[in-house]
Amino acid sequence: MSIRENLSHLKQSFVSKHCLLVAVSKTKPVNAIQEAYDAGIRDFGENKVQEMADKAPQLPDDIRWHMIGHLQRNKVKYIAPFVHLIHGVDSLKLLTQINKEAQKNQRVISCLLQVHIAREETKFGLDMNELKEILLGPDLPKLENIKIEGLMGMATLTDNEEIIRSEFAGLRTLRDDLSKESLPENVSLKELSMGMSGDYLIAQQEGSTMVRIGSAIFGERNYH
Ligand SMILES: *Cc1c(COP(=O)(O)O)cnc(C)c1O
């Protein structure tokens, strides 16, 4: 099936019509991205700084680029001029660096805080205490060129739907609970970035506001 057909099937399957589709184009060539763009997609996700910085100038200006991978502090500068949303922020040090680069570019950069919700040890993300420390601590209000828009999480890689569902539900509950706290002005927890090709329907049922979908649009990847 073509990219256009995949997108059309995907959109029809969505149970939440307001959920944003971020097309994950990592490892895919610019002509594949252009094809999805021509089918109406404007939000694209990449997980490598170099790849995003290489692709962006070759594609239309109105694309919103989402950094969905783990971001190293020394690489923030390469995407700071144009990145739309950074999904995987998991430390105050990284937030501070993003703020600094945002300031240099005279803009505010939107971020999501990544929460560790999966059973696997290897995935990145904050635990509940670290998350609270950042959101309610003294430093975040000073980062005036940062806007926290919500939380991001990746479920355990498993066929067990109940495990996936409970992890997504847990992230939503965490978001709802934290929203009741008195949060700094540069924090809104409106967005929940959860769901990929294999689990986006469960994620939408549990309140996802943006899904990050790659292989169901572009086909299987051969590497990373
Ligand atoms: C690759 C990736 C995705 C998309 O995965 P698919 O299974 O191809 O949909 C989503 N989120 C993150 C963080 C990724 O690295």
PDB file of C-alpha atoms and ligand atoms in Angstrom:
ATOM      1  CA  MET A   1       0.000   0.000   0.000  1.00  0.00           C
ATOM      2  CA  SER A   2       1.104   3.549  -0.661  1.00  0.00           C
ATOM      3  CA  ILE A   3       1.867   6.104   2.037  1.00  0.00           C
ATOM      4  CA  ARG A   4      -1.304   7.956   1.096  1.00  0.00           C
ATOM      5  CA  GLU A   5      -3.402   4.803   1.487  1.00  0.00           C
ATOM      6  CA  ASN A   6      -1.762   3.930   4.790  1.00  0.00           C
ATOM      7  CA  LEU A   7      -2.533   7.423   6.094  1.00  0.00           C
ATOM      8  CA  SER A   8      -6.104   7.242   4.984  1.00  0.00           C
ATOM      9  CA  HIS A   9      -6.654   3.867   6.697  1.00  0.00           C
ATOM     10  CA  LEU A  10      -4.889   5.057   9.800  1.00  0.00           C
ATOM     11  CA  LYS A  11      -6.972   8.224  10.116  1.00  0.00           C
ATOM     12  CA  GLN A  12     -10.170   6.246   9.630  1.00  0.00           C
ATOM     13  CA  SER A  13      -9.200   3.880  12.440  1.00  0.00           C
ATOM     14  CA  PHE A  14      -8.651   6.684  14.992  1.00  0.00           C
ATOM     15  CA  VAL A  15     -11.071   6.499  17.913  1.00  0.00           C
ATOM     16  CA  SER A  16     -10.179  10.036  18.956  1.00  0.00           C
ATOM     17  CA  LYS A  17     -10.718  12.524  16.168  1.00  0.00           C
ATOM     18  CA  HIS A  18      -8.838  15.303  17.966  1.00  0.00           C
ATOM     19  CA  CYS A  19      -5.679  13.273  18.445  1.00  0.00           C
ATOM     20  CA  LEU A  20      -2.727  14.709  16.498  1.00  0.00           C
ATOM     21  CA  LEU A  21      -0.914  12.319  14.204  1.00  0.00           C
ATOM     22  CA  VAL A  22       2.853  12.793  14.297  1.00  0.00           C
ATOM     23  CA  ALA A  23       4.285  10.869  11.352  1.00  0.00           C
ATOM     24  CA  VAL A  24       7.559   9.302  12.496  1.00  0.00           C
ATOM     25  CA  SER A  25       9.845   9.576   9.497  1.00  0.00           C
ATOM     26  CA  LYS A  26      13.145   8.459  11.057  1.00  0.00           C
ATOM     27  CA  THR A  27      15.340   6.518   8.593  1.00  0.00           C
ATOM     28  CA  LYS A  28      12.939   7.384   5.742  1.00  0.00           C
ATOM     29  CA  PRO A  29      14.066   9.488   2.753  1.00  0.00           C
ATOM     30  CA  VAL A  30      12.789  13.005   2.067  1.00  0.00           C
ATOM     31  CA  ASN A  31      10.686  11.826  -0.869  1.00  0.00           C
ATOM     32  CA  ALA A  32       8.681   9.605   1.487  1.00  0.00           C
ATOM     33  CA  ILE A  33       8.152  12.590   3.791  1.00  0.00           C
ATOM     34  CA  GLN A  34       7.109  14.712   0.817  1.00  0.00           C
ATOM     35  CA  GLU A  35       4.560  12.045  -0.100  1.00  0.00           C
ATOM     36  CA  ALA A  36       3.017  12.176   3.374  1.00  0.00           C
ATOM     37  CA  TYR A  37       3.137  15.982   3.242  1.00  0.00           C
ATOM     38  CA  ASP A  38       1.262  15.935  -0.066  1.00  0.00           C
ATOM     39  CA  ALA A  39      -1.362  13.746   1.608  1.00  0.00           C
ATOM     40  CA  GLY A  40      -1.861  16.514   4.191  1.00  0.00           C
ATOM     41  CA  ILE A  41       0.513  15.648   7.046  1.00  0.00           C
ATOM     42  CA  ARG A  42       2.379  18.594   8.602  1.00  0.00           C
ATOM     43  CA  ASP A  43       3.773  17.044  11.808  1.00  0.00           C
ATOM     44  CA  PHE A  44       6.825  14.804  11.477  1.00  0.00           C
ATOM     45  CA  GLY A  45       8.880  13.083  14.154  1.00  0.00           C
ATOM     46  CA  GLU A  46      12.590  12.280  14.036  1.00  0.00           C
ATOM     47  CA  ASN A  47      14.746  10.723  16.740  1.00  0.00           C
ATOM     48  CA  LYS A  48      18.193  11.873  15.603  1.00  0.00           C
ATOM     49  CA  VAL A  49      19.328  15.483  15.630  1.00  0.00           C
ATOM     50  CA  GLN A  50      21.565  15.167  12.588  1.00  0.00           C
ATOM     51  CA  GLU A  51      18.885  13.492  10.522  1.00  0.00           C
ATOM     52  CA  MET A  52      16.288  16.118  11.400  1.00  0.00           C
ATOM     53  CA  ALA A  53      18.694  18.981  10.710  1.00  0.00           C
ATOM     54  CA  ASP A  54      19.604  17.423   7.326  1.00  0.00           C
ATOM     55  CA  LYS A  55      16.030  16.810   6.219  1.00  0.00           C
ATOM     56  CA  ALA A  56      14.347  20.023   7.366  1.00  0.00           C
ATOM     57  CA  PRO A  57      15.942  22.398   4.785  1.00  0.00           C
ATOM     58  CA  GLN A  58      15.019  20.019   1.947  1.00  0.00           C
ATOM     59  CA  LEU A  59      11.320  20.079   2.794  1.00  0.00           C
ATOM     60  CA  PRO A  60       8.521  22.659   3.025  1.00  0.00           C
ATOM     61  CA  ASP A  61       8.820  25.392   5.666  1.00  0.00           C
ATOM     62  CA  ASP A  62       5.460  24.770   7.254  1.00  0.00           C
ATOM     63  CA  ILE A  63       6.403  21.310   8.534  1.00  0.00           C
ATOM     64  CA  ARG A  64       6.319  21.077  12.324  1.00  0.00           C
ATOM     65  CA  TRP A  65       9.335  19.015  13.400  1.00  0.00           C
ATOM     66  CA  HIS A  66       8.995  16.891  16.538  1.00  0.00           C
ATOM     67  CA  MET A  67      12.117  15.561  18.259  1.00  0.00           C
ATOM     68  CA  ILE A  68      10.978  12.240  19.697  1.00  0.00           C
ATOM     69  CA  GLY A  69      14.305  10.614  20.544  1.00  0.00           C
ATOM     70  CA  HIS A  70      16.688  11.031  23.423  1.00  0.00           C
ATOM     71  CA  LEU A  71      18.300  14.434  23.041  1.00  0.00           C
ATOM     72  CA  GLN A  72      21.877  15.089  24.120  1.00  0.00           C
ATOM     73  CA  ARG A  73      22.570  18.492  25.614  1.00  0.00           C
ATOM     74  CA  ASN A  74      25.438  19.299  23.245  1.00  0.00           C
ATOM     75  CA  LYS A  75      23.156  18.775  20.242  1.00  0.00           C
ATOM     76  CA  VAL A  76      20.262  21.020  21.238  1.00  0.00           C
ATOM     77  CA  LYS A  77      21.792  23.926  19.314  1.00  0.00           C
ATOM     78  CA  TYR A  78      21.325  22.212  15.952  1.00  0.00           C
ATOM     79  CA  ILE A  79      17.540  22.005  16.233  1.00  0.00           C
ATOM     80  CA  ALA A  80      16.807  24.991  18.492  1.00  0.00           C
ATOM     81  CA  PRO A  81      16.170  27.408  15.594  1.00  0.00           C
ATOM     82  CA  PHE A  82      13.272  25.437  14.175  1.00  0.00           C
ATOM     83  CA  VAL A  83      12.096  22.473  16.296  1.00  0.00           C
ATOM     84  CA  HIS A  84       8.363  22.562  17.071  1.00  0.00           C
ATOM     85  CA  LEU A  85       8.140  20.210  20.059  1.00  0.00           C
ATOM     86  CA  ILE A  86      10.701  18.163  21.986  1.00  0.00           C
ATOM     87  CA  HIS A  87       8.956  15.052  23.331  1.00  0.00           C
ATOM     88  CA  GLY A  88      11.599  13.245  25.339  1.00  0.00           C
ATOM     89  CA  VAL A  89      12.894  15.693  27.938  1.00  0.00           C
ATOM     90  CA  ASP A  90      13.940  13.843  31.054  1.00  0.00           C
ATOM     91  CA  SER A  91      16.160  16.122  33.111  1.00  0.00           C
ATOM     92  CA  LEU A  92      16.371  19.649  34.430  1.00  0.00           C
ATOM     93  CA  LYS A  93      19.861  19.917  32.961  1.00  0.00           C
ATOM     94  CA  LEU A  94      18.477  19.272  29.484  1.00  0.00           C
ATOM     95  CA  LEU A  95      15.624  21.740  30.040  1.00  0.00           C
ATOM     96  CA  THR A  96      18.138  24.365  31.111  1.00  0.00           C
ATOM     97  CA  GLN A  97      20.171  23.801  27.959  1.00  0.00           C
ATOM     98  CA  ILE A  98      17.070  23.973  25.742  1.00  0.00           C
ATOM     99  CA  ASN A  99      16.112  27.229  27.475  1.00  0.00           C
ATOM    100  CA  LYS A 100      19.560  28.670  26.783  1.00  0.00           C
ATOM    101  CA  GLU A 101      19.448  27.778  23.087  1.00  0.00           C
ATOM    102  CA  ALA A 102      15.857  28.997  22.796  1.00  0.00           C
ATOM    103  CA  GLN A 103      16.955  32.325  24.252  1.00  0.00           C
ATOM    104  CA  LYS A 104      19.754  32.607  21.679  1.00  0.00           C
ATOM    105  CA  ASN A 105      17.170  32.089  18.955  1.00  0.00           C
ATOM    106  CA  GLN A 106      14.713  34.490  20.592  1.00  0.00           C
ATOM    107  CA  ARG A 107      11.976  31.926  20.797  1.00  0.00           C
ATOM    108  CA  VAL A 108      10.091  29.750  23.236  1.00  0.00           C
ATOM    109  CA  ILE A 109      10.562  26.017  22.735  1.00  0.00           C
ATOM    110  CA  SER A 110       7.746  23.648  23.646  1.00  0.00           C
ATOM    111  CA  CYS A 111       8.684  20.467  25.489  1.00  0.00           C
ATOM    112  CA  LEU A 112       7.087  17.358  26.914  1.00  0.00           C
ATOM    113  CA  LEU A 113       8.501  15.625  29.962  1.00  0.00           C
ATOM    114  CA  GLN A 114       9.096  11.937  29.339  1.00  0.00           C
ATOM    115  CA  VAL A 115       7.846   9.670  32.092  1.00  0.00           C
ATOM    116  CA  HIS A 116       9.063   6.120  32.576  1.00  0.00           C
ATOM    117  CA  ILE A 117       5.882   4.026  32.460  1.00  0.00           C
ATOM    118  CA  ALA A 118       7.152   0.741  30.963  1.00  0.00           C
ATOM    119  CA  ARG A 119       8.330  -2.341  32.815  1.00  0.00           C
ATOM    120  CA  GLU A 120      11.550  -2.421  30.836  1.00  0.00           C
ATOM    121  CA  GLU A 121      14.560  -0.951  32.565  1.00  0.00           C
ATOM    122  CA  THR A 122      16.170   0.355  29.422  1.00  0.00           C
ATOM    123  CA  LYS A 123      13.731   3.048  28.393  1.00  0.00           C
ATOM    124  CA  PHE A 124      14.422   6.651  29.217  1.00  0.00           C
ATOM    125  CA  GLY A 125      12.188   8.786  31.342  1.00  0.00           C
ATOM    126  CA  LEU A 126      11.552  10.307  34.729  1.00  0.00           C
ATOM    127  CA  ASP A 127      10.009   8.483  37.657  1.00  0.00           C
ATOM    128  CA  MET A 128       7.190  10.113  39.575  1.00  0.00           C
ATOM    129  CA  ASN A 129       9.433  11.770  42.165  1.00  0.00           C
ATOM    130  CA  GLU A 130      11.833  13.193  39.603  1.00  0.00           C
ATOM    131  CA  LEU A 131       8.886  14.526  37.621  1.00  0.00           C
ATOM    132  CA  LYS A 132       7.446  16.269  40.670  1.00  0.00           C
ATOM    133  CA  GLU A 133      10.833  17.676  41.577  1.00  0.00           C
ATOM    134  CA  ILE A 134      11.086  19.340  38.172  1.00  0.00           C
ATOM    135  CA  LEU A 135       7.484  20.552  37.962  1.00  0.00           C
ATOM    136  CA  LEU A 136       7.201  21.856  41.518  1.00  0.00           C
ATOM    137  CA  GLY A 137      10.836  22.801  42.145  1.00  0.00           C
ATOM    138  CA  PRO A 138      12.300  26.318  42.198  1.00  0.00           C
ATOM    139  CA  ASP A 139      14.127  26.229  38.852  1.00  0.00           C
ATOM    140  CA  LEU A 140      11.467  25.677  36.197  1.00  0.00           C
ATOM    141  CA  PRO A 141       9.708  29.061  36.600  1.00  0.00           C
ATOM    142  CA  LYS A 142      13.015  30.756  35.709  1.00  0.00           C
ATOM    143  CA  LEU A 143      13.235  29.006  32.354  1.00  0.00           C
ATOM    144  CA  GLU A 144      11.268  31.633  30.484  1.00  0.00           C
ATOM    145  CA  ASN A 145      12.086  30.345  27.012  1.00  0.00           C
ATOM    146  CA  ILE A 146      10.630  26.917  27.751  1.00  0.00           C
ATOM    147  CA  LYS A 147       7.019  25.885  27.685  1.00  0.00           C
ATOM    148  CA  ILE A 148       6.076  22.505  29.139  1.00  0.00           C
ATOM    149  CA  GLU A 149       3.017  21.338  27.213  1.00  0.00           C
ATOM    150  CA  GLY A 150       2.473  17.911  28.743  1.00  0.00           C
ATOM    151  CA  LEU A 151       3.852  14.411  29.257  1.00  0.00           C
ATOM    152  CA  MET A 152       5.162  11.678  26.991  1.00  0.00           C
ATOM    153  CA  GLY A 153       5.407   7.961  27.684  1.00  0.00           C
ATOM    154  CA  MET A 154       6.201   4.663  25.976  1.00  0.00           C
ATOM    155  CA  ALA A 155       4.435   1.497  27.058  1.00  0.00           C
ATOM    156  CA  THR A 156       6.114  -1.867  27.535  1.00  0.00           C
ATOM    157  CA  LEU A 157       6.774  -3.733  24.302  1.00  0.00           C
ATOM    158  CA  THR A 158       4.332  -6.603  24.835  1.00  0.00           C
ATOM    159  CA  ASP A 159       1.284  -8.278  23.289  1.00  0.00           C
ATOM    160  CA  ASN A 160      -0.499  -8.014  26.611  1.00  0.00           C
ATOM    161  CA  GLU A 161      -3.036  -5.246  26.055  1.00  0.00           C
ATOM    162  CA  GLU A 162      -3.903  -4.942  29.709  1.00  0.00           C
ATOM    163  CA  ILE A 163      -0.337  -4.060  30.612  1.00  0.00           C
ATOM    164  CA  ILE A 164      -0.197  -1.429  27.872  1.00  0.00           C
ATOM    165  CA  ARG A 165      -3.587  -0.030  28.832  1.00  0.00           C
ATOM    166  CA  SER A 166      -2.719   0.250  32.506  1.00  0.00           C
ATOM    167  CA  GLU A 167       0.544   2.044  31.704  1.00  0.00           C
ATOM    168  CA  PHE A 168      -1.186   4.623  29.486  1.00  0.00           C
ATOM    169  CA  ALA A 169      -4.008   5.030  32.000  1.00  0.00           C
ATOM    170  CA  GLY A 170      -1.388   5.553  34.687  1.00  0.00           C
ATOM    171  CA  LEU A 171       0.226   8.353  32.714  1.00  0.00           C
ATOM    172  CA  ARG A 172      -3.124  10.052  32.192  1.00  0.00           C
ATOM    173  CA  THR A 173      -3.969   9.775  35.891  1.00  0.00           C
ATOM    174  CA  LEU A 174      -0.574  11.186  36.786  1.00  0.00           C
ATOM    175  CA  ARG A 175      -1.217  14.123  34.442  1.00  0.00           C
ATOM    176  CA  ASP A 176      -4.686  14.683  35.938  1.00  0.00           C
ATOM    177  CA  ASP A 177      -3.332  14.598  39.488  1.00  0.00           C
ATOM    178  CA  LEU A 178      -0.442  16.948  38.737  1.00  0.00           C
ATOM    179  CA  SER A 179      -2.795  19.381  37.007  1.00  0.00           C
ATOM    180  CA  LYS A 180      -4.418  19.999  40.383  1.00  0.00           C
ATOM    181  CA  GLU A 181      -1.130  21.234  41.865  1.00  0.00           C
ATOM    182  CA  SER A 182      -0.144  24.858  41.560  1.00  0.00           C
ATOM    183  CA  LEU A 183       2.166  24.703  38.574  1.00  0.00           C
ATOM    184  CA  PRO A 184       4.450  27.444  37.203  1.00  0.00           C
ATOM    185  CA  GLU A 185       3.138  29.725  34.475  1.00  0.00           C
ATOM    186  CA  ASN A 186       5.239  28.060  31.816  1.00  0.00           C
ATOM    187  CA  VAL A 187       3.624  24.689  32.456  1.00  0.00           C
ATOM    188  CA  SER A 188       0.448  23.285  30.978  1.00  0.00           C
ATOM    189  CA  LEU A 189      -0.169  19.558  31.063  1.00  0.00           C
ATOM    190  CA  LYS A 190      -2.668  19.531  28.229  1.00  0.00           C
ATOM    191  CA  GLU A 191      -0.796  17.151  25.953  1.00  0.00           C
ATOM    192  CA  LEU A 192      -0.276  13.429  26.378  1.00  0.00           C
ATOM    193  CA  SER A 193       2.072  12.010  23.745  1.00  0.00           C
ATOM    194  CA  MET A 194       1.441   8.286  23.873  1.00  0.00           C
ATOM    195  CA  GLY A 195       0.864   5.575  21.299  1.00  0.00           C
ATOM    196  CA  MET A 196       2.864   4.162  18.365  1.00  0.00           C
ATOM    197  CA  SER A 197       1.962   1.863  15.432  1.00  0.00           C
ATOM    198  CA  GLY A 198       1.272  -1.128  17.661  1.00  0.00           C
ATOM    199  CA  ASP A 199      -0.638   0.532  20.486  1.00  0.00           C
ATOM    200  CA  TYR A 200      -2.120   3.844  19.299  1.00  0.00           C
ATOM    201  CA  LEU A 201      -5.746   2.705  19.610  1.00  0.00           C
ATOM    202  CA  ILE A 202      -5.286   1.734  23.252  1.00  0.00           C
ATOM    203  CA  ALA A 203      -3.454   5.023  23.817  1.00  0.00           C
ATOM    204  CA  GLN A 204      -6.313   7.003  22.277  1.00  0.00           C
ATOM    205  CA  GLN A 205      -8.853   5.160  24.402  1.00  0.00           C
ATOM    206  CA  GLU A 206      -6.799   6.172  27.432  1.00  0.00           C
ATOM    207  CA  GLY A 207      -6.660   9.853  26.533  1.00  0.00           C
ATOM    208  CA  SER A 208      -3.728  10.355  24.179  1.00  0.00           C
ATOM    209  CA  THR A 209      -3.666  13.759  22.461  1.00  0.00           C
ATOM    210  CA  MET A 210      -0.816  12.902  20.083  1.00  0.00           C
ATOM    211  CA  VAL A 211       0.301   9.587  18.654  1.00  0.00           C
ATOM    212  CA  ARG A 212       3.754   9.010  17.144  1.00  0.00           C
ATOM    213  CA  ILE A 213       3.357   6.593  14.248  1.00  0.00           C
ATOM    214  CA  GLY A 214       6.080   5.399  11.894  1.00  0.00           C
ATOM    215  CA  SER A 215       5.887   1.913  10.425  1.00  0.00           C
ATOM    216  CA  ALA A 216       2.096   1.914   9.941  1.00  0.00           C
ATOM    217  CA  ILE A 217       2.601   4.869   7.562  1.00  0.00           C
ATOM    218  CA  PHE A 218       6.002   4.370   5.959  1.00  0.00           C
ATOM    219  CA  GLY A 219       6.427   0.588   6.279  1.00  0.00           C
ATOM    220  CA  GLU A 220       8.967  -1.326   8.318  1.00  0.00           C
ATOM    221  CA  ARG A 221      12.371   0.207   9.044  1.00  0.00           C
ATOM    222  CA  ASN A 222      15.549  -1.718   8.273  1.00  0.00           C
ATOM    223  CA  TYR A 223      17.663  -0.143  10.992  1.00  0.00           C
ATOM    224  CA  HIS A 224      17.270   1.738  14.281  1.00  0.00           C
TER     225      HIS A 224
HETATM  226  C1  LIG B   1      10.310   5.011  16.286  1.00  0.00           C
HETATM  227  C2  LIG B   1       9.468   5.653  17.323  1.00  0.00           C
HETATM  228  C3  LIG B   1       8.076   5.714  17.192  1.00  0.00           C
HETATM  229  C4  LIG B   1       7.310   5.087  16.046  1.00  0.00           C
HETATM  230  O1  LIG B   1       7.355   3.696  16.106  1.00  0.00           O
HETATM  231  P1  LIG B   1       6.456   2.795  15.123  1.00  0.00           P
HETATM  232  O2  LIG B   1       6.305   1.529  15.868  1.00  0.00           O
HETATM  233  O3  LIG B   1       7.213   2.671  13.856  1.00  0.00           O
HETATM  234  O4  LIG B   1       5.152   3.488  14.932  1.00  0.00           O
HETATM  235  C5  LIG B   1       7.364   6.363  18.181  1.00  0.00           C
HETATM  236  N1  LIG B   1       7.981   6.941  19.235  1.00  0.00           N
HETATM  237  C6  LIG B   1       9.307   6.901  19.389  1.00  0.00           C
HETATM  238  C7  LIG B   1       9.924   7.563  20.573  1.00  0.00           C
HETATM  239  C8  LIG B   1      10.096   6.260  18.446  1.00  0.00           C
HETATM  240  O5  LIG B   1      11.428   6.223  18.616  1.00  0.00           O
END
